[in-house]
Amino acid sequence: MPSHPRYREDLTRTEILALLGAGPLNRSEIAARLGLGAATVTEHTRRLVALGYVRELAPQVSGPGRPRVPLEVVADAAYTLGLRVHPTHVVGVLVRLDGSEVERFELPFDPANDPVSQLADACAHAFAENTDAAAPVSRIRGVGVALPGVIDPSTGTVRLSPRLGWTDMPLGPLLAARLPVPVLIDNDTRASTTAELLFGAGRSHDDFLVLAIGDGVGMGIVLGRRVHRGPDGVAGEFGHVPVDPAGPPCMCGRRGCVEAYVADYALAARARELGLTEETLTVDGLRDAAGDPGMAKLLAETGAILGRAVAGVVNVLAVRALTVIGESHVLWPHLEPGFTEAVAAGVVAFPDLDVRVRPWDDSAHARGAASLVLAASIAS
Ligand SMILES: [Zn+2]
C-alpha cells in the first residue's frame, strides 16, 4: 500500500456505500439515486463486493423479469479515522463504511510544538483503543486530516494556514511516515462538504452550497455531485467576496470582505464599537446577548450582508440548496431574518432556496476527512 495515496476525485464508490448505509438497495435503485448508468453501477459494485465491503442478499422476485438482488453494506468490514485539526484541539472520529461512528475523541493540540508527533499520538490513541475491540487496527484503511487553510491534497502539503501558523508544511508525507496506513489531508470546509454530499444535502440535491461560518467564512461548492476545487484547490474563498471597499479591515489585508463583517471576531469587534458590550464576546456570548435590540439589529444587518453575497453565488451557479455549518451556526436564528430577506430580494431565478442549518460540531470536518480517505483507499 502506498504511504500517501494519489488523490482521486472520484467518490462514486464511497457514495454507493453511504447510500447503502441507509438500507439495502438493488443495482437499478442505486443507478437511479446517483444518476449513474447500469454498467457503471455494475462495475463499481463488483469491486465493492470483491473487497468484502458490500454483500448480495437473497434475490427478490416481483412480477415478470429477472429477480432483483439487493445489496447490503458490510459496515464493519473497514474503518477510516478522520481528524479535525483546530488551533487548540484535535477531534478524531473512527468511522464505519456506512458512515456511522465507532468512537469519537478530543485531545488538546498546540500547532507550534512538534505538531506531527501530536497528530501521530492522536492516531495512536485510536489505533490502541481498537486493537482488541470490534474495530481491529488491521481494518483501519487510512487517516484523513481536515485543516483550515489552503491545502494541496495531491501532495499532502499545507500551503498556507494562518490560523495554525503553517506555511508549505508537508504534513501528509510526514504523518504517513509515522503511521501504518495512508494519510490524506484536505481543507476542512471541503471535507465537511464531502460529508454533506454523502450523508446530507447530497441525498436530495446534485448541486448545492455549504456555507461555513465561524472564525472565518468559507464555502463548499457541489456541482453535478462533485466537490468543486478549482486550480490549486483554492475554490470557495467566499469569505473574501468584496462587500464595501471602505469597510472594516480583513485578515487578508483588504477591506470590507464578507468575513470582515461575519466572522465571529468581526462581530465581536463591531459589538464593542457600537457600545453594545465592553467585553470581546465569544459566539455563545453573542448569542446570549441577542435579546438586546442593538445586538439583534447588528446580527440582522450581518445576516443581510451574508444573504446579498450568497444571492450573487446562487445567481451565478443556479444552485437551489444551501447548508449552513460552523461554530457560528448557533447565531443563525438571529442572522436568518436579514439573510432570508436579502436572498429573496437578490436571487433572480430560484427564490425558493432550500436552506438547512446542520446541527454541527467539530466532528463533521473529521467525518468528511474520513470519507475522503476512504474514497482514496478504495480507488487505489
Ligand atoms: Zn478578506
mmCIF file of C-alpha atoms and ligand atoms in Angstrom:
data_model
loop_
_atom_site.group_PDB
_atom_site.id
_atom_site.type_symbol
_atom_site.label_atom_id
_atom_site.label_comp_id
_atom_site.label_asym_id
_atom_site.label_seq_id
_atom_site.Cartn_x
_atom_site.Cartn_y
_atom_site.Cartn_z
ATOM 1 C CA MET A 1 0.000 0.000 0.000
ATOM 2 C CA PRO A 2 1.484 3.397 -0.897
ATOM 3 C CA SER A 3 2.316 5.613 2.070
ATOM 4 C CA HIS A 4 0.487 8.515 0.506
ATOM 5 C CA PRO A 5 -2.440 7.728 -1.813
ATOM 6 C CA ARG A 6 -2.558 9.651 -5.052
ATOM 7 C CA TYR A 7 -5.501 11.976 -4.697
ATOM 8 C CA ARG A 8 -8.612 10.849 -6.608
ATOM 9 C CA GLU A 9 -11.612 12.999 -7.141
ATOM 10 C CA ASP A 10 -13.954 10.049 -7.779
ATOM 11 C CA LEU A 11 -16.196 9.497 -4.778
ATOM 12 C CA THR A 12 -18.624 7.181 -6.579
ATOM 13 C CA ARG A 13 -17.849 4.028 -4.603
ATOM 14 C CA THR A 14 -17.978 5.962 -1.339
ATOM 15 C CA GLU A 15 -21.326 7.424 -2.438
ATOM 16 C CA ILE A 16 -22.649 3.902 -3.048
ATOM 17 C CA LEU A 17 -21.516 2.820 0.445
ATOM 18 C CA ALA A 18 -23.107 5.923 2.010
ATOM 19 C CA LEU A 19 -26.356 5.271 0.133
ATOM 20 C CA LEU A 20 -26.442 1.617 1.225
ATOM 21 C CA GLY A 21 -25.822 2.814 4.789
ATOM 22 C CA ALA A 22 -29.483 3.882 4.847
ATOM 23 C CA GLY A 23 -30.630 0.351 3.882
ATOM 24 C CA PRO A 24 -30.239 -2.305 1.146
ATOM 25 C CA LEU A 25 -30.890 -1.311 -2.486
ATOM 26 C CA ASN A 26 -30.589 -3.186 -5.763
ATOM 27 C CA ARG A 27 -28.323 -2.015 -8.586
ATOM 28 C CA SER A 28 -31.035 -0.259 -10.572
ATOM 29 C CA GLU A 29 -32.147 1.652 -7.466
ATOM 30 C CA ILE A 30 -28.527 2.742 -6.870
ATOM 31 C CA ALA A 31 -28.258 3.835 -10.522
ATOM 32 C CA ALA A 32 -31.453 5.887 -10.256
ATOM 33 C CA ARG A 33 -30.496 7.570 -6.950
ATOM 34 C CA LEU A 34 -26.986 8.538 -8.092
ATOM 35 C CA GLY A 35 -27.838 9.268 -11.731
ATOM 36 C CA LEU A 36 -25.416 6.603 -12.997
ATOM 37 C CA GLY A 37 -25.606 4.137 -15.887
ATOM 38 C CA ALA A 38 -26.317 0.459 -15.180
ATOM 39 C CA ALA A 39 -22.875 -0.644 -16.429
ATOM 40 C CA THR A 40 -21.132 1.889 -14.172
ATOM 41 C CA VAL A 41 -23.011 0.656 -11.104
ATOM 42 C CA THR A 42 -22.278 -2.977 -12.012
ATOM 43 C CA GLU A 43 -18.547 -2.200 -12.291
ATOM 44 C CA HIS A 44 -18.364 -0.269 -9.001
ATOM 45 C CA THR A 45 -20.437 -2.785 -7.028
ATOM 46 C CA ARG A 46 -18.350 -5.688 -8.378
ATOM 47 C CA ARG A 47 -15.265 -4.022 -6.918
ATOM 48 C CA LEU A 48 -17.015 -3.329 -3.592
ATOM 49 C CA VAL A 49 -18.229 -6.961 -3.354
ATOM 50 C CA ALA A 50 -14.684 -8.192 -4.162
ATOM 51 C CA LEU A 51 -13.311 -6.021 -1.323
ATOM 52 C CA GLY A 52 -15.897 -7.526 1.058
ATOM 53 C CA TYR A 53 -17.411 -4.066 1.669
ATOM 54 C CA VAL A 54 -20.778 -4.988 0.124
ATOM 55 C CA ARG A 55 -22.650 -8.301 0.000
ATOM 56 C CA GLU A 56 -25.557 -9.597 -2.058
ATOM 57 C CA LEU A 57 -28.774 -10.555 -0.273
ATOM 58 C CA ALA A 58 -31.321 -13.143 -1.442
ATOM 59 C CA PRO A 59 -32.825 -12.229 -4.842
ATOM 60 C CA GLN A 60 -36.299 -10.687 -4.737
ATOM 61 C CA VAL A 61 -38.823 -11.841 -7.322
ATOM 62 C CA SER A 62 -41.554 -9.327 -8.038
ATOM 63 C CA GLY A 63 -43.554 -9.932 -11.213
ATOM 64 C CA PRO A 64 -42.013 -10.890 -14.560
ATOM 65 C CA GLY A 65 -38.394 -10.232 -15.448
ATOM 66 C CA ARG A 66 -35.162 -11.080 -13.714
ATOM 67 C CA PRO A 67 -35.178 -11.138 -9.898
ATOM 68 C CA ARG A 68 -33.515 -8.085 -8.323
ATOM 69 C CA VAL A 69 -30.567 -8.664 -5.975
ATOM 70 C CA PRO A 70 -30.470 -6.243 -3.033
ATOM 71 C CA LEU A 71 -27.009 -5.151 -1.920
ATOM 72 C CA GLU A 72 -26.076 -4.506 1.691
ATOM 73 C CA VAL A 73 -23.072 -2.627 3.085
ATOM 74 C CA VAL A 74 -20.850 -4.662 5.447
ATOM 75 C CA ALA A 75 -20.370 -1.718 7.794
ATOM 76 C CA ASP A 76 -17.632 -3.282 9.935
ATOM 77 C CA ALA A 77 -15.539 -4.588 7.035
ATOM 78 C CA ALA A 78 -13.307 -1.491 7.173
ATOM 79 C CA TYR A 79 -12.862 1.724 9.132
ATOM 80 C CA THR A 80 -11.331 5.111 8.486
ATOM 81 C CA LEU A 81 -10.042 7.614 11.001
ATOM 82 C CA GLY A 82 -10.842 11.291 10.472
ATOM 83 C CA LEU A 83 -9.108 14.118 12.365
ATOM 84 C CA ARG A 84 -10.117 17.751 12.504
ATOM 85 C CA VAL A 85 -7.187 19.960 13.444
ATOM 86 C CA HIS A 86 -8.114 23.144 15.277
ATOM 87 C CA PRO A 87 -5.668 25.746 16.688
ATOM 88 C CA THR A 88 -6.362 24.467 20.237
ATOM 89 C CA HIS A 89 -7.516 20.852 19.887
ATOM 90 C CA VAL A 90 -7.882 17.814 17.647
ATOM 91 C CA VAL A 91 -11.166 15.949 17.209
ATOM 92 C CA GLY A 92 -10.994 12.376 15.939
ATOM 93 C CA VAL A 93 -13.746 10.079 14.692
ATOM 94 C CA LEU A 94 -13.397 6.423 13.775
ATOM 95 C CA VAL A 95 -15.992 5.739 11.097
ATOM 96 C CA ARG A 96 -17.551 2.548 9.685
ATOM 97 C CA LEU A 97 -18.152 2.034 5.953
ATOM 98 C CA ASP A 98 -21.771 3.193 6.250
ATOM 99 C CA GLY A 99 -20.655 6.478 7.826
ATOM 100 C CA SER A 100 -21.649 5.565 11.397
ATOM 101 C CA GLU A 101 -19.174 6.337 14.181
ATOM 102 C CA VAL A 102 -17.317 3.707 16.205
ATOM 103 C CA GLU A 103 -15.867 6.302 18.546
ATOM 104 C CA ARG A 104 -15.067 9.976 18.889
ATOM 105 C CA PHE A 105 -12.331 11.661 20.919
ATOM 106 C CA GLU A 106 -10.875 15.103 21.549
ATOM 107 C CA LEU A 107 -7.292 15.894 22.564
ATOM 108 C CA PRO A 108 -5.512 19.206 23.237
ATOM 109 C CA PHE A 109 -3.295 20.467 20.401
ATOM 110 C CA ASP A 110 -0.577 23.092 20.021
ATOM 111 C CA PRO A 111 0.250 23.800 16.362
ATOM 112 C CA ALA A 112 3.575 25.436 17.322
ATOM 113 C CA ASN A 113 5.025 22.456 19.208
ATOM 114 C CA ASP A 114 6.035 19.434 17.045
ATOM 115 C CA PRO A 115 2.545 19.084 15.533
ATOM 116 C CA VAL A 116 3.390 15.905 13.566
ATOM 117 C CA SER A 117 4.181 13.999 16.770
ATOM 118 C CA GLN A 118 0.995 15.272 18.414
ATOM 119 C CA LEU A 119 -1.122 14.123 15.443
ATOM 120 C CA ALA A 120 0.694 10.761 15.291
ATOM 121 C CA ASP A 121 -0.079 10.346 19.007
ATOM 122 C CA ALA A 122 -3.738 11.214 18.380
ATOM 123 C CA CYS A 123 -3.882 8.463 15.737
ATOM 124 C CA ALA A 124 -2.066 6.029 18.033
ATOM 125 C CA HIS A 125 -4.784 6.713 20.599
ATOM 126 C CA ALA A 126 -7.475 5.497 18.172
ATOM 127 C CA PHE A 127 -5.393 2.548 16.995
ATOM 128 C CA ALA A 128 -4.652 1.467 20.579
ATOM 129 C CA GLU A 129 -8.280 1.807 21.692
ATOM 130 C CA ASN A 130 -9.382 -0.548 18.977
ATOM 131 C CA THR A 131 -6.788 -3.305 18.867
ATOM 132 C CA ASP A 132 -8.991 -5.921 20.514
ATOM 133 C CA ALA A 133 -12.476 -4.417 20.170
ATOM 134 C CA ALA A 134 -14.909 -4.520 17.257
ATOM 135 C CA ALA A 135 -12.542 -2.389 15.165
ATOM 136 C CA PRO A 136 -9.218 -4.189 14.873
ATOM 137 C CA VAL A 137 -6.363 -1.972 13.765
ATOM 138 C CA SER A 138 -5.900 -4.094 10.636
ATOM 139 C CA ARG A 139 -9.235 -2.852 9.348
ATOM 140 C CA ILE A 140 -8.383 0.864 9.579
ATOM 141 C CA ARG A 141 -7.839 1.768 5.909
ATOM 142 C CA GLY A 142 -6.473 5.268 6.261
ATOM 143 C CA VAL A 143 -6.343 8.562 8.142
ATOM 144 C CA GLY A 144 -7.982 11.698 6.755
ATOM 145 C CA VAL A 145 -6.998 15.060 8.228
ATOM 146 C CA ALA A 146 -9.107 18.226 7.830
ATOM 147 C CA LEU A 147 -7.418 21.585 8.441
ATOM 148 C CA PRO A 148 -8.167 25.282 7.953
ATOM 149 C CA GLY A 149 -6.270 26.978 5.117
ATOM 150 C CA VAL A 150 -5.051 26.342 1.596
ATOM 151 C CA ILE A 151 -4.294 22.627 1.343
ATOM 152 C CA ASP A 152 -2.970 20.596 -1.600
ATOM 153 C CA PRO A 153 -4.315 17.051 -1.124
ATOM 154 C CA SER A 154 -2.337 15.691 -4.102
ATOM 155 C CA THR A 155 0.992 16.283 -2.319
ATOM 156 C CA GLY A 156 -0.276 16.354 1.257
ATOM 157 C CA THR A 157 1.061 19.893 1.730
ATOM 158 C CA VAL A 158 -0.431 22.622 3.885
ATOM 159 C CA ARG A 159 0.381 25.542 1.605
ATOM 160 C CA LEU A 160 -0.865 28.275 3.921
ATOM 161 C CA SER A 161 -2.743 28.090 7.195
ATOM 162 C CA PRO A 162 -2.636 31.419 9.037
ATOM 163 C CA ARG A 163 -4.741 30.020 11.878
ATOM 164 C CA LEU A 164 -2.273 27.189 12.517
ATOM 165 C CA GLY A 165 0.771 29.343 11.659
ATOM 166 C CA TRP A 166 1.987 26.895 8.988
ATOM 167 C CA THR A 167 3.378 27.598 5.509
ATOM 168 C CA ASP A 168 4.385 24.909 2.978
ATOM 169 C CA MET A 169 4.268 22.172 5.577
ATOM 170 C CA PRO A 170 4.376 18.614 4.065
ATOM 171 C CA LEU A 171 2.066 17.274 6.780
ATOM 172 C CA GLY A 172 0.697 14.345 4.739
ATOM 173 C CA PRO A 173 4.063 12.659 3.999
ATOM 174 C CA LEU A 174 5.448 13.454 7.486
ATOM 175 C CA LEU A 175 2.423 11.901 9.191
ATOM 176 C CA ALA A 176 2.260 8.923 6.803
ATOM 177 C CA ALA A 177 5.887 8.088 7.696
ATOM 178 C CA ARG A 178 4.740 7.616 11.314
ATOM 179 C CA LEU A 179 1.614 5.527 10.606
ATOM 180 C CA PRO A 180 0.904 2.059 9.170
ATOM 181 C CA VAL A 181 -1.832 3.384 6.832
ATOM 182 C CA PRO A 182 -2.168 6.046 4.084
ATOM 183 C CA VAL A 183 -2.865 9.654 5.031
ATOM 184 C CA LEU A 184 -4.921 12.196 3.106
ATOM 185 C CA ILE A 185 -5.189 15.855 4.118
ATOM 186 C CA ASP A 186 -7.667 18.452 2.881
ATOM 187 C CA ASN A 187 -9.230 21.801 3.691
ATOM 188 C CA ASP A 188 -11.808 21.491 6.490
ATOM 189 C CA THR A 189 -14.725 23.153 4.686
ATOM 190 C CA ARG A 190 -14.197 20.904 1.667
ATOM 191 C CA ALA A 191 -14.014 17.856 3.931
ATOM 192 C CA SER A 192 -17.352 18.826 5.511
ATOM 193 C CA THR A 193 -18.794 19.470 2.054
ATOM 194 C CA THR A 194 -17.861 15.900 1.127
ATOM 195 C CA ALA A 195 -19.673 14.628 4.236
ATOM 196 C CA GLU A 196 -22.687 16.749 3.243
ATOM 197 C CA LEU A 197 -22.622 15.263 -0.275
ATOM 198 C CA LEU A 198 -22.531 11.715 1.109
ATOM 199 C CA PHE A 199 -24.833 11.980 4.111
ATOM 200 C CA GLY A 200 -26.721 15.301 3.955
ATOM 201 C CA ALA A 201 -27.963 17.641 1.199
ATOM 202 C CA GLY A 202 -26.443 15.296 -1.429
ATOM 203 C CA ARG A 203 -29.220 12.806 -0.684
ATOM 204 C CA SER A 204 -31.736 15.160 -2.325
ATOM 205 C CA HIS A 205 -29.649 17.623 -4.391
ATOM 206 C CA ASP A 206 -26.932 17.193 -7.047
ATOM 207 C CA ASP A 207 -25.924 20.882 -6.829
ATOM 208 C CA PHE A 208 -25.670 22.781 -3.555
ATOM 209 C CA LEU A 209 -23.574 25.110 -1.416
ATOM 210 C CA VAL A 210 -22.172 24.634 2.083
ATOM 211 C CA LEU A 211 -21.719 27.906 3.975
ATOM 212 C CA ALA A 212 -19.230 27.611 6.842
ATOM 213 C CA ILE A 213 -19.414 30.416 9.405
ATOM 214 C CA GLY A 214 -17.205 30.711 12.459
ATOM 215 C CA ASP A 215 -13.788 32.298 12.984
ATOM 216 C CA GLY A 216 -13.662 32.517 9.186
ATOM 217 C CA VAL A 217 -16.205 32.265 6.401
ATOM 218 C CA GLY A 218 -15.866 29.596 3.708
ATOM 219 C CA MET A 219 -17.958 27.944 1.060
ATOM 220 C CA GLY A 220 -18.092 24.411 -0.262
ATOM 221 C CA ILE A 221 -19.461 24.095 -3.795
ATOM 222 C CA VAL A 222 -21.010 20.887 -5.154
ATOM 223 C CA LEU A 223 -21.881 20.850 -8.852
ATOM 224 C CA GLY A 224 -23.066 17.671 -10.565
ATOM 225 C CA ARG A 225 -22.337 15.665 -7.383
ATOM 226 C CA ARG A 226 -18.671 16.700 -7.395
ATOM 227 C CA VAL A 227 -16.954 18.955 -4.862
ATOM 228 C CA HIS A 228 -15.529 21.865 -6.836
ATOM 229 C CA ARG A 229 -11.886 22.585 -6.019
ATOM 230 C CA GLY A 230 -10.598 24.883 -8.718
ATOM 231 C CA PRO A 231 -6.958 25.067 -9.764
ATOM 232 C CA ASP A 232 -4.626 24.521 -6.776
ATOM 233 C CA GLY A 233 -7.659 23.672 -4.625
ATOM 234 C CA VAL A 234 -8.402 27.255 -3.647
ATOM 235 C CA ALA A 235 -12.064 27.477 -4.745
ATOM 236 C CA GLY A 236 -14.546 28.539 -2.082
ATOM 237 C CA GLU A 237 -12.844 31.675 -0.704
ATOM 238 C CA PHE A 238 -16.289 33.151 -0.187
ATOM 239 C CA GLY A 239 -15.131 34.998 2.937
ATOM 240 C CA HIS A 240 -13.171 37.380 0.723
ATOM 241 C CA VAL A 241 -16.002 38.352 -1.597
ATOM 242 C CA PRO A 242 -15.825 42.161 -1.523
ATOM 243 C CA VAL A 243 -18.777 43.979 0.042
ATOM 244 C CA ASP A 244 -17.510 47.532 0.599
ATOM 245 C CA PRO A 245 -14.006 48.857 -0.232
ATOM 246 C CA ALA A 246 -14.383 51.301 2.675
ATOM 247 C CA GLY A 247 -15.490 48.545 5.081
ATOM 248 C CA PRO A 248 -13.628 47.125 8.083
ATOM 249 C CA PRO A 249 -10.139 45.641 7.568
ATOM 250 C CA CYS A 250 -9.993 41.904 6.787
ATOM 251 C CA MET A 251 -7.400 39.306 7.832
ATOM 252 C CA CYS A 252 -6.409 39.022 4.141
ATOM 253 C CA GLY A 253 -5.117 42.613 4.123
ATOM 254 C CA ARG A 254 -8.016 44.040 2.101
ATOM 255 C CA ARG A 255 -11.044 45.925 3.409
ATOM 256 C CA GLY A 256 -14.727 45.172 3.533
ATOM 257 C CA CYS A 257 -14.710 41.434 2.689
ATOM 258 C CA VAL A 258 -17.704 39.307 3.788
ATOM 259 C CA GLU A 259 -15.508 37.793 6.513
ATOM 260 C CA ALA A 260 -14.697 41.243 7.899
ATOM 261 C CA TYR A 261 -18.400 41.513 8.844
ATOM 262 C CA VAL A 262 -19.471 37.907 9.502
ATOM 263 C CA ALA A 263 -16.536 36.146 11.237
ATOM 264 C CA ASP A 264 -17.025 35.776 14.999
ATOM 265 C CA TYR A 265 -14.126 38.131 15.821
ATOM 266 C CA ALA A 266 -15.529 40.749 13.410
ATOM 267 C CA LEU A 267 -18.982 40.580 15.010
ATOM 268 C CA ALA A 268 -17.440 40.818 18.476
ATOM 269 C CA ALA A 269 -15.380 43.865 17.433
ATOM 270 C CA ARG A 270 -18.419 45.548 15.885
ATOM 271 C CA ALA A 271 -20.475 44.928 19.052
ATOM 272 C CA ARG A 272 -17.775 46.699 21.075
ATOM 273 C CA GLU A 273 -17.509 49.611 18.634
ATOM 274 C CA LEU A 274 -21.263 50.112 18.822
ATOM 275 C CA GLY A 275 -21.081 50.170 22.632
ATOM 276 C CA LEU A 276 -23.286 47.076 22.925
ATOM 277 C CA THR A 277 -20.763 45.403 25.227
ATOM 278 C CA GLU A 278 -17.453 46.188 26.887
ATOM 279 C CA GLU A 279 -16.155 42.641 26.510
ATOM 280 C CA THR A 280 -14.908 40.781 23.437
ATOM 281 C CA LEU A 281 -17.731 38.257 23.164
ATOM 282 C CA THR A 282 -17.441 34.666 22.018
ATOM 283 C CA VAL A 283 -20.022 33.141 19.674
ATOM 284 C CA ASP A 284 -22.007 31.920 22.685
ATOM 285 C CA GLY A 285 -21.730 35.385 24.269
ATOM 286 C CA LEU A 286 -23.051 36.998 21.080
ATOM 287 C CA ARG A 287 -25.964 34.549 21.024
ATOM 288 C CA ASP A 288 -26.765 35.183 24.694
ATOM 289 C CA ALA A 289 -26.755 38.958 24.092
ATOM 290 C CA ALA A 290 -29.073 38.717 21.060
ATOM 291 C CA GLY A 291 -32.109 39.707 23.160
ATOM 292 C CA ASP A 292 -30.682 43.239 23.257
ATOM 293 C CA PRO A 293 -32.318 45.310 20.471
ATOM 294 C CA GLY A 294 -28.976 46.799 19.374
ATOM 295 C CA MET A 295 -27.369 43.367 19.162
ATOM 296 C CA ALA A 296 -30.415 41.940 17.340
ATOM 297 C CA LYS A 297 -30.120 44.762 14.782
ATOM 298 C CA LEU A 298 -26.389 44.151 14.314
ATOM 299 C CA LEU A 299 -26.970 40.415 13.760
ATOM 300 C CA ALA A 300 -29.852 41.009 11.322
ATOM 301 C CA GLU A 301 -27.726 43.508 9.336
ATOM 302 C CA THR A 302 -24.876 40.992 9.273
ATOM 303 C CA GLY A 303 -27.293 38.319 8.034
ATOM 304 C CA ALA A 304 -28.335 40.693 5.238
ATOM 305 C CA ILE A 305 -24.689 41.236 4.162
ATOM 306 C CA LEU A 306 -24.263 37.461 4.072
ATOM 307 C CA GLY A 307 -27.558 36.993 2.197
ATOM 308 C CA ARG A 308 -26.661 39.503 -0.558
ATOM 309 C CA ALA A 309 -23.307 37.797 -1.128
ATOM 310 C CA VAL A 310 -24.905 34.330 -1.182
ATOM 311 C CA ALA A 311 -27.564 35.589 -3.636
ATOM 312 C CA GLY A 312 -24.739 36.538 -6.012
ATOM 313 C CA VAL A 313 -23.329 32.997 -5.907
ATOM 314 C CA VAL A 314 -26.812 31.439 -6.294
ATOM 315 C CA ASN A 315 -27.482 33.606 -9.359
ATOM 316 C CA VAL A 316 -24.218 32.502 -10.974
ATOM 317 C CA LEU A 317 -24.372 28.777 -10.190
ATOM 318 C CA ALA A 318 -28.168 28.226 -10.161
ATOM 319 C CA VAL A 319 -27.945 26.026 -7.074
ATOM 320 C CA ARG A 320 -31.171 25.573 -5.125
ATOM 321 C CA ALA A 321 -29.909 24.399 -1.757
ATOM 322 C CA LEU A 322 -27.599 25.707 0.951
ATOM 323 C CA THR A 323 -26.420 24.033 4.148
ATOM 324 C CA VAL A 324 -25.103 26.229 6.968
ATOM 325 C CA ILE A 325 -22.352 24.740 9.162
ATOM 326 C CA GLY A 326 -19.658 26.006 11.514
ATOM 327 C CA GLU A 327 -19.302 27.204 15.102
ATOM 328 C CA SER A 328 -21.418 30.328 14.414
ATOM 329 C CA HIS A 329 -24.455 28.275 13.338
ATOM 330 C CA VAL A 330 -25.782 28.993 16.861
ATOM 331 C CA LEU A 331 -26.258 32.630 15.717
ATOM 332 C CA TRP A 332 -28.376 31.559 12.739
ATOM 333 C CA PRO A 333 -31.790 32.306 14.311
ATOM 334 C CA HIS A 334 -30.591 35.937 14.636
ATOM 335 C CA LEU A 335 -28.794 36.162 11.259
ATOM 336 C CA GLU A 336 -31.631 34.407 9.441
ATOM 337 C CA PRO A 337 -34.247 37.223 9.224
ATOM 338 C CA GLY A 338 -31.839 39.562 7.401
ATOM 339 C CA PHE A 339 -30.367 36.700 5.402
ATOM 340 C CA THR A 340 -33.688 35.365 4.095
ATOM 341 C CA GLU A 341 -34.930 38.818 3.091
ATOM 342 C CA ALA A 342 -31.671 39.614 1.270
ATOM 343 C CA VAL A 343 -31.663 36.256 -0.556
ATOM 344 C CA ALA A 344 -35.308 36.656 -1.607
ATOM 345 C CA ALA A 345 -34.552 40.167 -2.891
ATOM 346 C CA GLY A 346 -31.309 39.201 -4.623
ATOM 347 C CA VAL A 347 -31.918 35.831 -6.251
ATOM 348 C CA VAL A 348 -33.251 36.103 -9.782
ATOM 349 C CA ALA A 349 -34.397 32.639 -10.791
ATOM 350 C CA PHE A 350 -34.871 30.461 -7.691
ATOM 351 C CA PRO A 351 -36.239 32.490 -4.799
ATOM 352 C CA ASP A 352 -37.119 29.220 -3.003
ATOM 353 C CA LEU A 353 -33.550 28.438 -1.878
ATOM 354 C CA ASP A 354 -33.657 25.328 0.357
ATOM 355 C CA VAL A 355 -31.636 26.456 3.422
ATOM 356 C CA ARG A 356 -30.811 23.942 6.155
ATOM 357 C CA VAL A 357 -28.763 24.510 9.284
ATOM 358 C CA ARG A 358 -26.828 21.389 10.167
ATOM 359 C CA PRO A 359 -26.699 20.552 13.877
ATOM 360 C CA TRP A 360 -22.967 20.900 13.799
ATOM 361 C CA ASP A 361 -19.871 20.182 15.825
ATOM 362 C CA ASP A 362 -16.183 19.679 15.171
ATOM 363 C CA SER A 363 -16.672 16.051 14.203
ATOM 364 C CA ALA A 364 -18.359 16.994 10.888
ATOM 365 C CA HIS A 365 -14.999 18.108 9.479
ATOM 366 C CA ALA A 366 -13.343 14.943 10.828
ATOM 367 C CA ARG A 367 -16.076 12.746 9.355
ATOM 368 C CA GLY A 368 -15.632 14.404 5.955
ATOM 369 C CA ALA A 369 -11.886 13.764 6.113
ATOM 370 C CA ALA A 370 -12.598 10.096 6.886
ATOM 371 C CA SER A 371 -14.880 9.939 3.799
ATOM 372 C CA LEU A 372 -12.144 11.393 1.588
ATOM 373 C CA VAL A 373 -9.511 8.908 2.703
ATOM 374 C CA LEU A 374 -11.990 6.062 2.266
ATOM 375 C CA ALA A 375 -12.596 7.177 -1.343
ATOM 376 C CA ALA A 376 -8.837 7.323 -1.971
ATOM 377 C CA SER A 377 -8.183 3.919 -0.377
ATOM 378 C CA ILE A 378 -10.951 2.199 -2.391
ATOM 379 C CA ALA A 379 -9.654 3.788 -5.603
ATOM 380 C CA SER A 380 -6.041 2.752 -5.079
HETATM 381 ZN ZN ZN B 1 -10.584 39.329 3.037
#
